[in-house]
XYZ file of C-alpha atoms in Angstrom:
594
model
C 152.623 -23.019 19.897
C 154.234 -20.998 22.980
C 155.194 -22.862 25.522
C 154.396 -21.278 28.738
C 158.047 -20.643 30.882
C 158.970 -23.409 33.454
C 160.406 -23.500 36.540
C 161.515 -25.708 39.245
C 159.275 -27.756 41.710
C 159.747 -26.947 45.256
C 160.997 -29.530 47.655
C 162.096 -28.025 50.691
C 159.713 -27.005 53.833
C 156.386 -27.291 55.257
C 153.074 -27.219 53.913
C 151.388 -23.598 54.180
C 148.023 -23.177 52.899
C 146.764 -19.050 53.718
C 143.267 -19.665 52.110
C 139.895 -18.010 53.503
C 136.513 -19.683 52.740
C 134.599 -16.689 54.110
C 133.543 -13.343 51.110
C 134.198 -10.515 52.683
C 133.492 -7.188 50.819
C 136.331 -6.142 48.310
C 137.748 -2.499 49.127
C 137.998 -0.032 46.733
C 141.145 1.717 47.876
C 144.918 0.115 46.848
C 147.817 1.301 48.377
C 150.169 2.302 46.143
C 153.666 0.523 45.206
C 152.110 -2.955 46.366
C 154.482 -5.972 45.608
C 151.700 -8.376 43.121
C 150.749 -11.316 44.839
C 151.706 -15.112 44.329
C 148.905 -17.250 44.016
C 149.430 -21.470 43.500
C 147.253 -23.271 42.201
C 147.404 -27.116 42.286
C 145.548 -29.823 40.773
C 144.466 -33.044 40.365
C 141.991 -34.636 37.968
C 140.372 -38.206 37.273
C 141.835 -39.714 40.293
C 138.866 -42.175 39.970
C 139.646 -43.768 43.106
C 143.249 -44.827 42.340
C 144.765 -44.590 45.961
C 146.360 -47.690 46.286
C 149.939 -47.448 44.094
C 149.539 -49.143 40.726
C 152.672 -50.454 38.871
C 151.127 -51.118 35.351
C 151.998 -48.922 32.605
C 149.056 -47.379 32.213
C 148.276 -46.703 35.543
C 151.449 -46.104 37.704
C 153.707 -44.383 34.887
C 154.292 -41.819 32.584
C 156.762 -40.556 30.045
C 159.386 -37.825 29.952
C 160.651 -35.887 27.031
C 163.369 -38.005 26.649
C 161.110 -41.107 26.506
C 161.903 -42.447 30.181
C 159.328 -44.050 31.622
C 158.833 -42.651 35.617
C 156.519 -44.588 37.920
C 154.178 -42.629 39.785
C 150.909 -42.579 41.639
C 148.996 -43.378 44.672
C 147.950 -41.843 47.552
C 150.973 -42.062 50.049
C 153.073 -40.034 47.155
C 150.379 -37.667 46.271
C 150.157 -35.960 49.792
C 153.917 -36.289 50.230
C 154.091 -34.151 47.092
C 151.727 -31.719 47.832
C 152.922 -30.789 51.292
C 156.038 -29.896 49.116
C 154.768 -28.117 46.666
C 152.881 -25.589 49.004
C 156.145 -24.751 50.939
C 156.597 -21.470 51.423
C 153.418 -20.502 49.280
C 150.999 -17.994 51.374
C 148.554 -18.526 49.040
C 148.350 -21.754 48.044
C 144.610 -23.302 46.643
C 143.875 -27.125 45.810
C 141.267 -28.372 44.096
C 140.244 -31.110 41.496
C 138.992 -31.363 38.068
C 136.395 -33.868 38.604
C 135.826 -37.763 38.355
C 137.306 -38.185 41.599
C 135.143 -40.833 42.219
C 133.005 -43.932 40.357
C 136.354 -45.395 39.632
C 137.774 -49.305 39.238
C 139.561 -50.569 42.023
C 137.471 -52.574 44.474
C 138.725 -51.396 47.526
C 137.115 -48.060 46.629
C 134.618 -49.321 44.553
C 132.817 -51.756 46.919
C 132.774 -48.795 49.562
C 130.597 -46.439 47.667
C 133.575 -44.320 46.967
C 133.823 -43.462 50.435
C 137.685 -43.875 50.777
C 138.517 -41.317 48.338
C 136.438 -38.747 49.765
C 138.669 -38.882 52.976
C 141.636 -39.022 50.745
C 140.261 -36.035 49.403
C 139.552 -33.761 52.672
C 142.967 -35.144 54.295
C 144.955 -33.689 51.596
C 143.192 -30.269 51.497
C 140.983 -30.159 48.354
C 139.045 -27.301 48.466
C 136.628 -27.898 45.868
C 136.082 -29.828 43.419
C 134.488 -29.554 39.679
C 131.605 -32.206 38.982
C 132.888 -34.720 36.531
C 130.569 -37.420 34.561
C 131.620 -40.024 36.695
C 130.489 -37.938 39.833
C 127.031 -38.188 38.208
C 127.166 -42.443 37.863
C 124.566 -43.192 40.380
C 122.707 -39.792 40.827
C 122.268 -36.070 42.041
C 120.957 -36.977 45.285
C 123.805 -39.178 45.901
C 126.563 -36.868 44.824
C 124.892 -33.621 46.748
C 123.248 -35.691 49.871
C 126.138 -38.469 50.467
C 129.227 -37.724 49.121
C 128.411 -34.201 49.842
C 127.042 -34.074 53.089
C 127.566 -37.684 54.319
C 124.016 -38.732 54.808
C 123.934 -42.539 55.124
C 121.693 -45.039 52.666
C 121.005 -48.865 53.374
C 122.888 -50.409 56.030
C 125.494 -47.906 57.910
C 128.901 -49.814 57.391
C 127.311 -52.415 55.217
C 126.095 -50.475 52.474
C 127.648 -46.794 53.268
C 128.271 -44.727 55.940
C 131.514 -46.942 56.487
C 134.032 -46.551 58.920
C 137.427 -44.862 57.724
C 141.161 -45.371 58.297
C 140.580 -43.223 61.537
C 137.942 -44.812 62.820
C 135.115 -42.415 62.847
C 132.103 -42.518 59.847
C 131.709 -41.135 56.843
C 130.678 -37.864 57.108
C 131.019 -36.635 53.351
C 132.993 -33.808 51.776
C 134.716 -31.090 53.580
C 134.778 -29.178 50.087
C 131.867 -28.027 47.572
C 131.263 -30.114 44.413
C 130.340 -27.723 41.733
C 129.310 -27.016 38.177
C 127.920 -24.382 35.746
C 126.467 -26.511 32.815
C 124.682 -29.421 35.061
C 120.838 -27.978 35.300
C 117.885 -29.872 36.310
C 115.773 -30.626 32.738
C 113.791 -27.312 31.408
C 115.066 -25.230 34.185
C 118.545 -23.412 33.013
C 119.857 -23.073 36.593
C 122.513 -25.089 37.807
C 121.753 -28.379 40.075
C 125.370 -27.064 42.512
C 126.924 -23.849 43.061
C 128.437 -22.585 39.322
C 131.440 -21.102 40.894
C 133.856 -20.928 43.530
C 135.485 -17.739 44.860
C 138.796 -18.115 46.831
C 140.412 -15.102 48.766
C 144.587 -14.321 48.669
C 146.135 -12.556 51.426
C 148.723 -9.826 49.445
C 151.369 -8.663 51.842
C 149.064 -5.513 52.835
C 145.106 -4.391 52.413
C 142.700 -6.347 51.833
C 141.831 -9.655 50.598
C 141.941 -10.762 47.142
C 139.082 -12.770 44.790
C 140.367 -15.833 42.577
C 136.885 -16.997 40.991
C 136.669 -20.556 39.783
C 133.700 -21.578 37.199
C 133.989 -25.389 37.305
C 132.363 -26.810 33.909
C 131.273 -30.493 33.100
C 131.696 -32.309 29.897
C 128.493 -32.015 27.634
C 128.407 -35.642 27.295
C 127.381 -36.540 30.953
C 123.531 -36.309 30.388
C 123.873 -38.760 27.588
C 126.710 -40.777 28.867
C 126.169 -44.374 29.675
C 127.220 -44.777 33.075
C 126.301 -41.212 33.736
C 122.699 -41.216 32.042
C 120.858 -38.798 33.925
C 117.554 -38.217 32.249
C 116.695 -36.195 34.523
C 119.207 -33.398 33.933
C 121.014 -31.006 31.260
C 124.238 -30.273 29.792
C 124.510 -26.232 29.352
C 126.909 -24.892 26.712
C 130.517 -24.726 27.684
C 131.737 -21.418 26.151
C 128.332 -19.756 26.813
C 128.061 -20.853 30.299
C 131.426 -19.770 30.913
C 130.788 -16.439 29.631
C 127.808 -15.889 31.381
C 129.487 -16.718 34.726
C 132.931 -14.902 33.848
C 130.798 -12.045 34.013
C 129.054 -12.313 36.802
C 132.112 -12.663 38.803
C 133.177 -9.628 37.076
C 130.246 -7.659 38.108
C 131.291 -8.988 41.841
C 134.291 -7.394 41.978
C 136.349 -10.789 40.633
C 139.038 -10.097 37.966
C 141.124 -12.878 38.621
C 139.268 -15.953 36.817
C 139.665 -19.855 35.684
C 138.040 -22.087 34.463
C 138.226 -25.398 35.923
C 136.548 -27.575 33.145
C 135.694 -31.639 33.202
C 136.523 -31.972 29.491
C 139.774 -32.223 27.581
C 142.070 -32.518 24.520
C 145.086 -34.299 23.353
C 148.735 -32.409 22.888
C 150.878 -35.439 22.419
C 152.415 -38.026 25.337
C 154.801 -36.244 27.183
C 153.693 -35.336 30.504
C 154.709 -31.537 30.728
C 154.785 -30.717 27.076
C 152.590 -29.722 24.496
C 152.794 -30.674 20.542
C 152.134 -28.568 18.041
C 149.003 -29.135 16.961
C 146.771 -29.814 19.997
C 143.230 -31.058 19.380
C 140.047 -31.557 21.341
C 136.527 -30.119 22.456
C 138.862 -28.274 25.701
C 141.088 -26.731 22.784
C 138.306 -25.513 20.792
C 136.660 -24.053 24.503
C 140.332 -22.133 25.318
C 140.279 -20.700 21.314
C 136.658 -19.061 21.997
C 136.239 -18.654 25.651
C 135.800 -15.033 26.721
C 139.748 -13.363 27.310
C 138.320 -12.495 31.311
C 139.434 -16.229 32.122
C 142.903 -16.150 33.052
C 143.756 -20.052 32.999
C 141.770 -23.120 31.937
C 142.288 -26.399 33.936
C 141.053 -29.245 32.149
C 140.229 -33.187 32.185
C 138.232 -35.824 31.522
C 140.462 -37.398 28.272
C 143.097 -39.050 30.842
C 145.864 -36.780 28.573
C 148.833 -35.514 29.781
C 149.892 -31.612 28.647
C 151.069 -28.365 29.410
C 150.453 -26.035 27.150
C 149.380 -22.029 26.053
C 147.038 -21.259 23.486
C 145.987 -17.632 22.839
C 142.533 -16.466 23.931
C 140.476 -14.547 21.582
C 142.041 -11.270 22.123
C 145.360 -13.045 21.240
C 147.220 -13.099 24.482
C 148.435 -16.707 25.963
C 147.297 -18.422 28.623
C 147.763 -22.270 30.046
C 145.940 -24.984 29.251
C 146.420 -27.934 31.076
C 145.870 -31.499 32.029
C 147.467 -33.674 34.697
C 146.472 -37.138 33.222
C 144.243 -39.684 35.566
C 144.782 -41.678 38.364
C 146.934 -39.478 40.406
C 149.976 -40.017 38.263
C 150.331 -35.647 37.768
C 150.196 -32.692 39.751
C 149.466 -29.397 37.756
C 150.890 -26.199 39.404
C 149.842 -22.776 37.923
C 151.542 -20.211 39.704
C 149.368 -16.678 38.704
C 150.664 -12.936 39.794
C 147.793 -10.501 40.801
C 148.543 -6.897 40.737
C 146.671 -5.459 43.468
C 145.833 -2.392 42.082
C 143.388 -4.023 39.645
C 143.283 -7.522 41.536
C 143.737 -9.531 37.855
C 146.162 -11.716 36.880
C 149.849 -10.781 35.321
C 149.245 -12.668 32.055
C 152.978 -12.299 31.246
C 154.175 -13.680 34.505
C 151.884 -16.646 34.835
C 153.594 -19.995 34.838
C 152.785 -23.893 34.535
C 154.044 -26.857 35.277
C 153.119 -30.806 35.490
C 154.988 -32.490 38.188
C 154.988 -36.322 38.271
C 153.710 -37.858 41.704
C 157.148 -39.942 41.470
C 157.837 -42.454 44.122
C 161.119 -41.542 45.237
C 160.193 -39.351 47.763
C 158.509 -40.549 51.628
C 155.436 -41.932 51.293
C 153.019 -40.475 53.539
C 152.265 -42.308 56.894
C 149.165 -41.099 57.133
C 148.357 -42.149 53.640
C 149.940 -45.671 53.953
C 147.390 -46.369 56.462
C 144.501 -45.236 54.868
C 145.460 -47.387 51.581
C 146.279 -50.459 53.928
C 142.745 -49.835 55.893
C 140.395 -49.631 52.778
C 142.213 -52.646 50.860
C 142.044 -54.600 54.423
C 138.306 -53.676 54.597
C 137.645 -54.402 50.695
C 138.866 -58.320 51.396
C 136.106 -58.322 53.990
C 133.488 -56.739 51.811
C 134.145 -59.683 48.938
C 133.615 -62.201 51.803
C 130.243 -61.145 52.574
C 127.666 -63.400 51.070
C 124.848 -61.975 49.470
C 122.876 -64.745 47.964
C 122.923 -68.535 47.143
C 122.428 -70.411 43.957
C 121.202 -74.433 43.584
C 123.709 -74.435 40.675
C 126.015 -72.716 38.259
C 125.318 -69.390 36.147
C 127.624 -69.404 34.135
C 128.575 -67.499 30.339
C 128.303 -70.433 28.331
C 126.113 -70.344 25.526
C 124.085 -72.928 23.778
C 123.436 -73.065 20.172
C 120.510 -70.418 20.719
C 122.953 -68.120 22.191
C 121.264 -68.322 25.848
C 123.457 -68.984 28.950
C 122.222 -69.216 32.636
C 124.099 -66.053 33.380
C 122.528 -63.891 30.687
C 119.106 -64.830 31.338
C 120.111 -64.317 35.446
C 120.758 -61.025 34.121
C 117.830 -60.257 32.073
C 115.497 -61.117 34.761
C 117.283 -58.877 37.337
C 117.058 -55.940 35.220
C 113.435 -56.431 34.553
C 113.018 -56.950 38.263
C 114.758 -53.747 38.753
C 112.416 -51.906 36.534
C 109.513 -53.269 38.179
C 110.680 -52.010 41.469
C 111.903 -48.297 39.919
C 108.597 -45.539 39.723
C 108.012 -44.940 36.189
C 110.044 -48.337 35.515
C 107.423 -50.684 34.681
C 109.317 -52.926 32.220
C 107.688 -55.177 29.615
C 110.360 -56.650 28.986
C 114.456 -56.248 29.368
C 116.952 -57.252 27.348
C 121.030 -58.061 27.912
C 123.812 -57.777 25.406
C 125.525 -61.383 25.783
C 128.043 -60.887 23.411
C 127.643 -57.746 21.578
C 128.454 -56.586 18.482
C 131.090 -53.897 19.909
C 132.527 -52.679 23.061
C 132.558 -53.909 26.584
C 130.471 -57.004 27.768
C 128.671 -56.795 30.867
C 129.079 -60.479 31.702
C 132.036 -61.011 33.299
C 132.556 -64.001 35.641
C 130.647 -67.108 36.406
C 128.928 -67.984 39.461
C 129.770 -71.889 40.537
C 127.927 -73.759 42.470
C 131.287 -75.148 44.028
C 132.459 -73.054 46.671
C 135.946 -71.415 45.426
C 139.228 -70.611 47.576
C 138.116 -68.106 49.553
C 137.448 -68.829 53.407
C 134.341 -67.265 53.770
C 132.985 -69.460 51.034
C 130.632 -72.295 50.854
C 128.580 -74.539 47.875
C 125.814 -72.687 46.845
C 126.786 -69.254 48.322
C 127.462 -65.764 45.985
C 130.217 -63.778 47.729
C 129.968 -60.220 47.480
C 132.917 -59.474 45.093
C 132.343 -63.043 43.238
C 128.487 -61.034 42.114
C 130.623 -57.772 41.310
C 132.705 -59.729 39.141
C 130.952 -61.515 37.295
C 127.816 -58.890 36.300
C 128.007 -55.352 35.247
C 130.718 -51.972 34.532
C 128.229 -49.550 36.728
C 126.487 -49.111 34.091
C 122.310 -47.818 34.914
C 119.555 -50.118 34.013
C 117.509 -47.711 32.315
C 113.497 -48.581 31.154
C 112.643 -46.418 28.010
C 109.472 -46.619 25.657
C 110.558 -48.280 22.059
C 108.068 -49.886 19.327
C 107.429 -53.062 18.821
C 109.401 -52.481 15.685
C 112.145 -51.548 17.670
C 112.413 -54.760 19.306
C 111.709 -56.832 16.471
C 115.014 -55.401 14.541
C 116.983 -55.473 17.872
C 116.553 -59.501 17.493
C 117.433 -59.453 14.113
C 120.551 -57.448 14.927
C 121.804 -60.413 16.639
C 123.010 -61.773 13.366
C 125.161 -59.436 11.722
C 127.016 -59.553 8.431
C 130.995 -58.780 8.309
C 133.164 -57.756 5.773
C 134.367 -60.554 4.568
C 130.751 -62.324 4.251
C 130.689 -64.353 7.121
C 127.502 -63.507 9.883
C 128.633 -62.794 13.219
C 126.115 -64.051 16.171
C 125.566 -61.828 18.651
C 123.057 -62.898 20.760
C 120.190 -60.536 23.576
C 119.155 -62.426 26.642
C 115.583 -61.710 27.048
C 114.124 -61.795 30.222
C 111.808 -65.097 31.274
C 108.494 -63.666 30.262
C 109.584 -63.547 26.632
C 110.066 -66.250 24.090
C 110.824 -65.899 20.388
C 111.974 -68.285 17.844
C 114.090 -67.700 14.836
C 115.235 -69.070 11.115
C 118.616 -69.176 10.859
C 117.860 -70.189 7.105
C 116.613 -67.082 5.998
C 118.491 -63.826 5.190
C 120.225 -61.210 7.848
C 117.625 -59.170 8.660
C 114.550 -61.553 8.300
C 115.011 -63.928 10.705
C 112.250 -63.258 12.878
C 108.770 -62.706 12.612
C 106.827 -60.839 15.264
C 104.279 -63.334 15.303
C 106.805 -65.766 16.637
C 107.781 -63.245 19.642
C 105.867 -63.802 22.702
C 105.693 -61.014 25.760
C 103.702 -62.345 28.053
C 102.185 -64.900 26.060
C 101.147 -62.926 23.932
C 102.688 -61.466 20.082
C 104.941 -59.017 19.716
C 102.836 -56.019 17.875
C 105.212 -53.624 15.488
C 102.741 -50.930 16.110
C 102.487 -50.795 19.702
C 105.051 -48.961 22.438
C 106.313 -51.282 24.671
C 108.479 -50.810 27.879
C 111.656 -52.125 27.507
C 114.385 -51.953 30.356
C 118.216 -52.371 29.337
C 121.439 -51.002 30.136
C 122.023 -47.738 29.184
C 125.425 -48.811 27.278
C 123.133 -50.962 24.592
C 120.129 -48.157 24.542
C 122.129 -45.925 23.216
C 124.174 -48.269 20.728
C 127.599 -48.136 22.265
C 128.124 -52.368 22.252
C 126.506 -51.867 18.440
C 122.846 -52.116 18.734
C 121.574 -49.718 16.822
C 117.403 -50.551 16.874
C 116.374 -48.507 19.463
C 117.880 -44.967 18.627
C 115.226 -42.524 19.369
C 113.693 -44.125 22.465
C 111.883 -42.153 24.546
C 110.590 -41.736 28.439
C 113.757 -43.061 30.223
C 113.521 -43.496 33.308
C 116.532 -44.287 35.674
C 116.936 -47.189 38.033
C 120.064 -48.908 39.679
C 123.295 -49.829 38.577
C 123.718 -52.988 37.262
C 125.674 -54.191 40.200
C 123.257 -53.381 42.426
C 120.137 -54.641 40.155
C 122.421 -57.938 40.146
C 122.807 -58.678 43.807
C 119.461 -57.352 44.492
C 117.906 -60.585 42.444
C 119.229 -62.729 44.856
C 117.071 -61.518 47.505
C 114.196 -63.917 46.043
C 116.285 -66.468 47.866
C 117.846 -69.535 46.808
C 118.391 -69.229 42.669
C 117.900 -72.203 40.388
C 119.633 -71.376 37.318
C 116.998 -70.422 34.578
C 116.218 -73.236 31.939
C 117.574 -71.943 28.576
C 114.250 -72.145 26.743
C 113.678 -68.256 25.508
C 114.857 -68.721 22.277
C 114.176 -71.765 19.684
C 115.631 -72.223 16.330
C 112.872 -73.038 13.945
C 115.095 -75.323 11.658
């Protein structure tokens, strides 16, 4: 594999940025002799909300070719760096490759993502591609707040918050887009599929740079991005289509800025031999009109050039997660024929290293939304008469998990088209993450704004839920029958494993631990409502969508059908303290026969 040719980083100067956001019509004539035109691109990807610097390996670090570690990352660096890359570039365009958002720490996290959409407009994104994780809570929210600020709940309780400046959230100063998102059965996209940027050459007219931003096929499907609702297009064919209606408008200079990725080894600005990956197997079949391909979604670090089908290179890259890379493509436009110099093209990966200023600006913002997030824990949102806690008793039932149970079901009661029979939580499943997290104690803990009896904000995000959607789907009666049984499951060495649901309170079902894996249960002893569980009938069932579709290793409901979305589990969670004081649930669901 050809690498693509490096050069230096710039350092030196002040941030120039000649872009215009306006389409005006593209001359015909060229005068002749023109000098080709330098075009930057730079690029972030799966920042997920990782302002604040992070020193753990994963996170604030990455490796060189010589195996050095480097620490990098966080907002104050990123900016620094990019006002120094775009030095002395005329044309200079930034933009992100999606999954900017729905990230982990709770100073973004508890703000409805908020902070990193100023983050995002301070440093001059221009766009953005729509990751999976831009899709966590829904299309309305990612087009109507977080694209054009409009406020939900409480403004500064539950968005609309005030930033490190102190004016409100007003959403993003750049377009969200993608090709391949379409609302079900309708083929067209839910956002713009493209973005066209115009370059200033040193005489004539203005230049198109076309930009199809792609998402990764497995957002639809995903489990914190189940959307129902929506549809994942074909990559290649998408891009194709789109390539060539950008053609048809004039626009020969292309890339593809694509929310799905590969793996090409661990060094930040290399690439191995042999690289692998759905984003790989997109760049080998892609049509040749797409100059560069800008990828994400895997968190992998590479720089590399793979041939298009009509054999000639071009880059492939990925600037890890977390802010820890900044990809620069540099392209050369002839503007004779306004497309890209293959031959003169260039990549690199530059680390976000902290040995350069960090950003004043930036420092503040960080400061302001971890200040605000230690408020935001110490807000109470509920109280309890005792403790919910993860322990289990011999029937595998904990206060917690039935807490849990019973707000999902409540969720889906409250959610159109919801209408829950029954809900169901993985306790302690049989793979994967665990959505119960924390106890709640009755005892009030260290923080000052706590008190016996009251649930703190952050103490409910901690100790329920990974944003994951309670989702209410149609299964048979069958269906839940084996999902019980599937709480006892045989390993390889012959032992049984226990891996108990939490059922929400208007179920009760007993069990024989006596008899075989796989017969444990009988319907008759499975009561919804009072009333036997029936094999033959559909049932409502609401559960996360992490267990519906079998990633924590229940496999009984495969091939549900009729899901219907409601909220996130963190939100279904606090929301069931809203009946007012809780009284831990009595652990009487489930009963051992003998």
């Amino acid at each position: 594999m050809r690498l693509l040719p490096r050069r230096l980083p710039i350092v030196a100067g002040l941030a120039l940025t000649a872009l215009v956001t306006t389409q005006p019509g593209i001359a015909q004539a060229r005068p002749p002799h023109e000098r080709p035109v330098d075009v930057q691109l730079l690029s972030i990807t799966d920042l997920h909300g990782y302002l604040r610097p992070h020193d753990d390996a994963a996170n604030g670090t990455v490796k060189d070719a010589e195996g050095r570690t480097i620490v990098v990352g966080g907002a104050p660096y990123i900016a620094t760096h990019l006002k120094r890359l775009r030095a002395g570039h005329k044309n200079s365009i930034t933009f992100s490759t999606g999954d900017n958002f729905s990230g982990w720490p709770t100073e973004v996290a508890y703000h409805a993502d908020e902070p990193t959409i100023e983050f995002l407009n301070r440093v001059g994104v221009e766009f953005s591609a729509v990751g999976n994780h831009e899709l966590d809570l829904s299309p309305s929210f990612l087009r109507d707040h977080m694209g054009k600020g409009r406020c939900f709940g409480e403004v500064d309780v539950d968005s609309c918050f005030t930033d490190s400046t102190g004016r409100r959230f007003h959403g993003a100063d750049f377009p969200f887009s993608s090709a391949n998102i379409t609302a079900k059965g309708s083929g067209k996209p839910l956002l713009a599929p493209y973005v066209i940027r115009w370059v200033k050459p040193e005489r004539g007219p203005k230049i198109p740079v076309g930009f199809i931003n792609l998402t990764t096929p497995t957002t639809v499907g995903g489990s914190t991005s189940y959307q129902p609702t929506l549809d994942n297009l074909s990559l290649v064919e998408t891009a194709n289509r789109y390539a060539a209606e950008l053609k048809r408008r004039g626009v020969e200079a292309i890339v593809a800025n694509v929310h799905e990725g590969g793996t090409a080894g661990d060094v930040y600005d290399r690439c191995n031999a042999n690289p692998t990956g759905p984003v790989f197997d997109f760049a080998r079949q892609v049509t040749p009109d797409i100059d560069a391909i800008v990828t994400g979604h895997w968190h992998a670090l590479f720089n590399c050039s793979v041939p298009d089908p009509a054999g000639d290179p071009r880059p492939v890259v990925e600037a890890a997660n977390h802010g820890r890379l900044i990809n620069e493509i540099n392209l050369r436009i002839d503007p004779a024929t306004r497309d890209v110099i293959r031959s003169a093209t260039t990549s690199v990966n530059h680390p976000v290293t902290r040995d350069v200023p960090a950003d004043p600006e930036m420092v503040t913002l960080v400061d302001h939304w971890v200040n605000r997030g230690g408020q935001t824990y110490a807000r109470p949102v509920g109280t309890i008469t005792g403790d919910l806690t993860r322990t289990r008793d011999a029937d595998g039932e904990s206060t917690l998990g039935n807490f849990a149970a019973d707000a999902e079901y409540a969720d889906s009661r409250r959610t159109p088209g919801g209408n829950a029979d029954l809900a169901m939580v993985a306790v302690a499943p049989v793979k994967g993450s665990v959505a119960l997290r924390g106890d709640l104690r009755y005892a009030k803990g260290t923080n000052p704004a706590d008190a016996d009896g009251t649930v703190l904000f952050g103490e409910a995000w901690s100790a329920f839920g990974y944003a994951n959607p309670v989702v209410t789907v149609s299964v048979t009666g069958a269906a839940i029958e084996q999902a019980l049984e599937q709480q006892w499951q045989t390993q390889a060495n012959g032992s049984v494993r226990f891996a108990p649901l939490a059922v929400s309170g208007n179920v009760r079902y007993s069990y024989d631990a006596t008899r075989p894996v796989g017969d444990r249960v009988n319907p008759a002893d499975v009561l919804i409502d009072g009333r036997p569980l029936e094999t033959g009938r559909t049932y409502r069932l609401a559960a996360l969508a992490y267990t519906l579709i079998g990633d924590d290793g229940y496999t009984a409901f495969a091939g549900f059908t009729d899901a219907v979305r409601g909220s996130r589990d963190y939100e279904a969670f606090r929301a069931h303290f809203a009946q007012g004081p809780v009284t831990p649930p009595a652990l009487d669901r489930a009963t051992a026969l003998r």
